[in-house]
PDB file of C-alpha atoms in Angstrom:
ATOM      1  CA  UNK A   1      -7.447  15.942  15.618  1.00 81.00           C
ATOM      2  CA  UNK A   2      -7.839  19.692  15.220  1.00 84.00           C
ATOM      3  CA  UNK A   3      -4.560  19.948  13.313  1.00 86.00           C
ATOM      4  CA  UNK A   4      -5.498  17.054  11.046  1.00 84.00           C
ATOM      5  CA  UNK A   5      -8.865  18.675  10.317  1.00 86.00           C
ATOM      6  CA  UNK A   6      -7.099  21.929   9.453  1.00 88.00           C
ATOM      7  CA  UNK A   7      -4.710  20.001   7.196  1.00 86.00           C
ATOM      8  CA  UNK A   8      -7.506  18.141   5.390  1.00 86.00           C
ATOM      9  CA  UNK A   9      -9.313  21.449   4.817  1.00 85.00           C
ATOM     10  CA  UNK A  10      -6.146  22.937   3.291  1.00 86.00           C
ATOM     11  CA  UNK A  11      -5.620  25.471   6.060  1.00 86.00           C
ATOM     12  CA  UNK A  12      -2.007  24.459   6.749  1.00 89.00           C
ATOM     13  CA  UNK A  13      -0.033  26.278   4.090  1.00 90.00           C
ATOM     14  CA  UNK A  14       3.333  27.011   5.684  1.00 95.00           C
ATOM     15  CA  UNK A  15       6.369  24.764   5.891  1.00 95.00           C
ATOM     16  CA  UNK A  16       6.503  24.884   9.686  1.00 96.00           C
ATOM     17  CA  UNK A  17       2.820  23.940   9.982  1.00 94.00           C
ATOM     18  CA  UNK A  18       3.219  20.922   7.701  1.00 95.00           C
ATOM     19  CA  UNK A  19       6.358  19.750   9.489  1.00 96.00           C
ATOM     20  CA  UNK A  20       4.613  20.109  12.847  1.00 95.00           C
ATOM     21  CA  UNK A  21       1.694  18.071  11.460  1.00 95.00           C
ATOM     22  CA  UNK A  22       4.125  15.361  10.375  1.00 96.00           C
ATOM     23  CA  UNK A  23       5.765  15.310  13.814  1.00 96.00           C
ATOM     24  CA  UNK A  24       2.328  14.936  15.416  1.00 95.00           C
ATOM     25  CA  UNK A  25       1.578  11.947  13.173  1.00 95.00           C
ATOM     26  CA  UNK A  26       4.957  10.415  14.021  1.00 96.00           C
ATOM     27  CA  UNK A  27       4.368  10.943  17.739  1.00 95.00           C
ATOM     28  CA  UNK A  28       0.979   9.243  17.343  1.00 94.00           C
ATOM     29  CA  UNK A  29       2.595   6.228  15.615  1.00 95.00           C
ATOM     30  CA  UNK A  30       1.092   7.043  12.238  1.00 95.00           C
ATOM     31  CA  UNK A  31       4.254   7.358  10.109  1.00 97.00           C
ATOM     32  CA  UNK A  32       2.487   6.768   6.785  1.00 97.00           C
ATOM     33  CA  UNK A  33       0.353   9.888   7.248  1.00 96.00           C
ATOM     34  CA  UNK A  34       3.460  11.838   8.283  1.00 96.00           C
ATOM     35  CA  UNK A  35       5.250  10.716   5.129  1.00 97.00           C
ATOM     36  CA  UNK A  36       2.302  11.670   2.932  1.00 97.00           C
ATOM     37  CA  UNK A  37       2.130  15.161   4.476  1.00 96.00           C
ATOM     38  CA  UNK A  38       5.857  15.686   4.020  1.00 97.00           C
ATOM     39  CA  UNK A  39       5.941  14.200   0.522  1.00 97.00           C
ATOM     40  CA  UNK A  40       3.080  16.391  -0.640  1.00 96.00           C
ATOM     41  CA  UNK A  41       4.677  19.452   0.951  1.00 96.00           C
ATOM     42  CA  UNK A  42       7.983  18.815  -0.834  1.00 97.00           C
ATOM     43  CA  UNK A  43       6.189  18.050  -4.106  1.00 96.00           C
ATOM     44  CA  UNK A  44       4.199  21.290  -3.889  1.00 95.00           C
ATOM     45  CA  UNK A  45       7.401  23.210  -3.005  1.00 96.00           C
ATOM     46  CA  UNK A  46       6.009  24.296   0.359  1.00 96.00           C
ATOM     47  CA  UNK A  47       8.618  22.277   2.259  1.00 97.00           C
ATOM     48  CA  UNK A  48      12.220  23.023   1.318  1.00 97.00           C
ATOM     49  CA  UNK A  49      13.993  19.749   0.419  1.00 96.00           C
ATOM     50  CA  UNK A  50      16.845  20.310   2.861  1.00 96.00           C
ATOM     51  CA  UNK A  51      18.859  17.415   4.207  1.00 95.00           C
ATOM     52  CA  UNK A  52      16.988  17.629   7.515  1.00 95.00           C
ATOM     53  CA  UNK A  53      13.522  17.680   5.915  1.00 96.00           C
ATOM     54  CA  UNK A  54      14.384  14.836   3.537  1.00 97.00           C
ATOM     55  CA  UNK A  55      15.812  12.862   6.458  1.00 95.00           C
ATOM     56  CA  UNK A  56      12.466  13.276   8.240  1.00 96.00           C
ATOM     57  CA  UNK A  57      10.562  12.190   5.124  1.00 97.00           C
ATOM     58  CA  UNK A  58      12.826   9.206   4.506  1.00 96.00           C
ATOM     59  CA  UNK A  59      12.522   8.164   8.130  1.00 95.00           C
ATOM     60  CA  UNK A  60       8.735   8.397   7.974  1.00 97.00           C
ATOM     61  CA  UNK A  61       8.645   6.220   4.848  1.00 97.00           C
ATOM     62  CA  UNK A  62      10.987   3.732   6.514  1.00 94.00           C
ATOM     63  CA  UNK A  63       8.888   3.576   9.698  1.00 95.00           C
ATOM     64  CA  UNK A  64       5.822   2.897   7.577  1.00 95.00           C
ATOM     65  CA  UNK A  65       7.657   0.006   5.870  1.00 93.00           C
ATOM     66  CA  UNK A  66       7.753   1.814   2.511  1.00 94.00           C
ATOM     67  CA  UNK A  67      11.413   0.994   1.861  1.00 92.00           C
ATOM     68  CA  UNK A  68      11.211   1.594  -1.905  1.00 93.00           C
ATOM     69  CA  UNK A  69      10.033   5.135  -1.206  1.00 95.00           C
ATOM     70  CA  UNK A  70      12.463   5.679   1.676  1.00 95.00           C
ATOM     71  CA  UNK A  71      15.675   4.802  -0.163  1.00 96.00           C
ATOM     72  CA  UNK A  72      15.752   7.545  -2.829  1.00 96.00           C
ATOM     73  CA  UNK A  73      14.688  10.188  -0.310  1.00 96.00           C
ATOM     74  CA  UNK A  74      17.336   9.061   2.194  1.00 96.00           C
ATOM     75  CA  UNK A  75      19.985   8.998  -0.552  1.00 96.00           C
ATOM     76  CA  UNK A  76      19.115  12.565  -1.506  1.00 96.00           C
ATOM     77  CA  UNK A  77      19.228  13.639   2.166  1.00 96.00           C
ATOM     78  CA  UNK A  78      22.611  11.950   2.636  1.00 96.00           C
ATOM     79  CA  UNK A  79      24.072  13.631  -0.425  1.00 94.00           C
ATOM     80  CA  UNK A  80      23.060  17.042   0.957  1.00 94.00           C
ATOM     81  CA  UNK A  81      24.358  16.379   4.473  1.00 92.00           C
ATOM     82  CA  UNK A  82      27.624  17.668   5.883  1.00 89.00           C
ATOM     83  CA  UNK A  83      28.083  14.527   7.996  1.00 90.00           C
ATOM     84  CA  UNK A  84      28.269  10.822   7.280  1.00 94.00           C
ATOM     85  CA  UNK A  85      25.483   9.817   9.674  1.00 94.00           C
ATOM     86  CA  UNK A  86      22.800   9.780   6.980  1.00 95.00           C
ATOM     87  CA  UNK A  87      24.986   7.626   4.724  1.00 96.00           C
ATOM     88  CA  UNK A  88      25.270   5.146   7.599  1.00 95.00           C
ATOM     89  CA  UNK A  89      21.480   5.107   8.075  1.00 93.00           C
ATOM     90  CA  UNK A  90      21.025   4.571   4.344  1.00 95.00           C
ATOM     91  CA  UNK A  91      23.549   1.741   4.561  1.00 96.00           C
ATOM     92  CA  UNK A  92      21.382   0.051   7.196  1.00 93.00           C
ATOM     93  CA  UNK A  93      18.303   0.351   4.980  1.00 93.00           C
ATOM     94  CA  UNK A  94      20.189  -1.163   2.061  1.00 96.00           C
ATOM     95  CA  UNK A  95      21.389  -4.004   4.296  1.00 95.00           C
ATOM     96  CA  UNK A  96      17.839  -4.651   5.514  1.00 91.00           C
ATOM     97  CA  UNK A  97      16.619  -4.829   1.911  1.00 93.00           C
ATOM     98  CA  UNK A  98      19.433  -7.184   0.813  1.00 95.00           C
ATOM     99  CA  UNK A  99      21.121  -4.577  -1.388  1.00 97.00           C
ATOM    100  CA  UNK A 100      24.583  -5.408  -0.070  1.00 98.00           C
ATOM    101  CA  UNK A 101      26.730  -3.656  -2.692  1.00 98.00           C
ATOM    102  CA  UNK A 102      24.823  -0.410  -2.189  1.00 97.00           C
ATOM    103  CA  UNK A 103      25.128  -0.916   1.576  1.00 97.00           C
ATOM    104  CA  UNK A 104      28.919  -1.174   1.286  1.00 98.00           C
ATOM    105  CA  UNK A 105      29.085   1.949  -0.891  1.00 97.00           C
ATOM    106  CA  UNK A 106      26.879   3.958   1.494  1.00 96.00           C
ATOM    107  CA  UNK A 107      28.759   2.862   4.611  1.00 96.00           C
ATOM    108  CA  UNK A 108      32.089   3.707   3.013  1.00 96.00           C
ATOM    109  CA  UNK A 109      30.819   7.173   2.041  1.00 96.00           C
ATOM    110  CA  UNK A 110      29.574   7.766   5.579  1.00 95.00           C
ATOM    111  CA  UNK A 111      32.770   6.581   7.249  1.00 94.00           C
ATOM    112  CA  UNK A 112      34.878   8.639   4.845  1.00 94.00           C
ATOM    113  CA  UNK A 113      32.763  11.758   5.391  1.00 93.00           C
ATOM    114  CA  UNK A 114      32.928  11.366   9.197  1.00 93.00           C
ATOM    115  CA  UNK A 115      30.559  12.675  11.809  1.00 92.00           C
ATOM    116  CA  UNK A 116      28.956   9.292  12.510  1.00 95.00           C
ATOM    117  CA  UNK A 117      27.704   9.079  16.093  1.00 94.00           C
ATOM    118  CA  UNK A 118      28.597   5.363  16.406  1.00 95.00           C
ATOM    119  CA  UNK A 119      31.403   4.473  13.963  1.00 95.00           C
ATOM    120  CA  UNK A 120      31.570   1.039  15.598  1.00 96.00           C
ATOM    121  CA  UNK A 121      27.970   0.341  14.571  1.00 96.00           C
ATOM    122  CA  UNK A 122      28.698   1.592  11.062  1.00 96.00           C
ATOM    123  CA  UNK A 123      31.605  -0.834  10.860  1.00 97.00           C
ATOM    124  CA  UNK A 124      29.396  -3.689  12.057  1.00 97.00           C
ATOM    125  CA  UNK A 125      26.867  -2.968   9.332  1.00 97.00           C
ATOM    126  CA  UNK A 126      29.675  -2.606   6.799  1.00 97.00           C
ATOM    127  CA  UNK A 127      31.076  -5.953   7.908  1.00 97.00           C
ATOM    128  CA  UNK A 128      27.674  -7.611   7.546  1.00 98.00           C
ATOM    129  CA  UNK A 129      27.288  -6.237   4.027  1.00 98.00           C
ATOM    130  CA  UNK A 130      30.752  -7.490   3.053  1.00 98.00           C
ATOM    131  CA  UNK A 131      29.970 -10.860   4.647  1.00 97.00           C
ATOM    132  CA  UNK A 132      26.802 -11.209   2.580  1.00 97.00           C
ATOM    133  CA  UNK A 133      28.822 -10.418  -0.553  1.00 98.00           C
ATOM    134  CA  UNK A 134      31.301 -13.128   0.527  1.00 96.00           C
ATOM    135  CA  UNK A 135      34.031 -10.495   0.789  1.00 97.00           C
ATOM    136  CA  UNK A 136      35.447 -12.054   3.919  1.00 97.00           C
ATOM    137  CA  UNK A 137      38.736 -10.131   4.120  1.00 97.00           C
ATOM    138  CA  UNK A 138      36.893  -6.792   3.987  1.00 97.00           C
ATOM    139  CA  UNK A 139      34.282  -8.097   6.425  1.00 97.00           C
ATOM    140  CA  UNK A 140      36.966  -9.122   8.910  1.00 97.00           C
ATOM    141  CA  UNK A 141      38.590  -5.694   8.653  1.00 97.00           C
ATOM    142  CA  UNK A 142      35.265  -3.942   9.322  1.00 97.00           C
ATOM    143  CA  UNK A 143      34.468  -6.255  12.253  1.00 97.00           C
ATOM    144  CA  UNK A 144      37.935  -5.661  13.704  1.00 97.00           C
ATOM    145  CA  UNK A 145      37.382  -1.895  13.445  1.00 96.00           C
ATOM    146  CA  UNK A 146      33.999  -2.264  15.155  1.00 97.00           C
ATOM    147  CA  UNK A 147      35.569  -4.405  17.898  1.00 96.00           C
ATOM    148  CA  UNK A 148      37.904  -1.573  18.894  1.00 96.00           C
ATOM    149  CA  UNK A 149      34.927  -0.013  20.673  1.00 96.00           C
ATOM    150  CA  UNK A 150      33.959  -1.922  23.810  1.00 96.00           C
ATOM    151  CA  UNK A 151      30.250  -1.423  23.025  1.00 95.00           C
ATOM    152  CA  UNK A 152      30.582  -3.547  19.888  1.00 96.00           C
ATOM    153  CA  UNK A 153      33.463  -5.846  20.756  1.00 96.00           C
ATOM    154  CA  UNK A 154      31.318  -8.849  21.728  1.00 96.00           C
ATOM    155  CA  UNK A 155      29.072  -8.568  18.680  1.00 96.00           C
ATOM    156  CA  UNK A 156      32.032  -8.068  16.320  1.00 97.00           C
ATOM    157  CA  UNK A 157      33.748 -11.157  17.740  1.00 96.00           C
ATOM    158  CA  UNK A 158      30.557 -13.189  17.295  1.00 97.00           C
ATOM    159  CA  UNK A 159      30.421 -12.149  13.656  1.00 97.00           C
ATOM    160  CA  UNK A 160      34.064 -13.085  13.122  1.00 97.00           C
ATOM    161  CA  UNK A 161      33.429 -16.537  14.626  1.00 97.00           C
ATOM    162  CA  UNK A 162      30.320 -16.971  12.487  1.00 96.00           C
ATOM    163  CA  UNK A 163      32.302 -15.955   9.411  1.00 96.00           C
ATOM    164  CA  UNK A 164      35.085 -18.430  10.199  1.00 95.00           C
ATOM    165  CA  UNK A 165      32.537 -21.235  10.583  1.00 95.00           C
ATOM    166  CA  UNK A 166      30.949 -20.260   7.273  1.00 94.00           C
ATOM    167  CA  UNK A 167      34.318 -20.259   5.507  1.00 93.00           C
ATOM    168  CA  UNK A 168      35.160 -23.732   6.865  1.00 93.00           C
ATOM    169  CA  UNK A 169      31.867 -25.083   5.539  1.00 89.00           C
TER     170      UNK A 169
END
């Protein structure tokens, strides 16, 4: 409460202070306020729009169900990142918002770039995007890649069976 009062009164003027305020809002399950603090800080050039800071902002918008605001921020964060993890996260957001072509493109960028913590999960999401585009050969390939990891094997096989049933229909 004290930090929020200081923020409202304009007493938080440093990047670290604003980021800490955003983390406090996130920890208190108030992601919309966190996003507004971060967005304003980036807009006013107090917060440097690094990949990490934009990832935090995009995540806050996503948690507050502001997908239209999250996507461009997450795309910018992914493009600045050295690893493919942020492309994979963006892929998931695109999939959730039924933007399947963009999901495929983002997943492919992330997989190509490397550094994804769970490549099997990325392949599952990629397979789902291909499936929704009715690109069954590509979907099968992605599901097979996901199934190489024992953590995703069962789920990948379920998707392949579902796809085969869909094709028969």
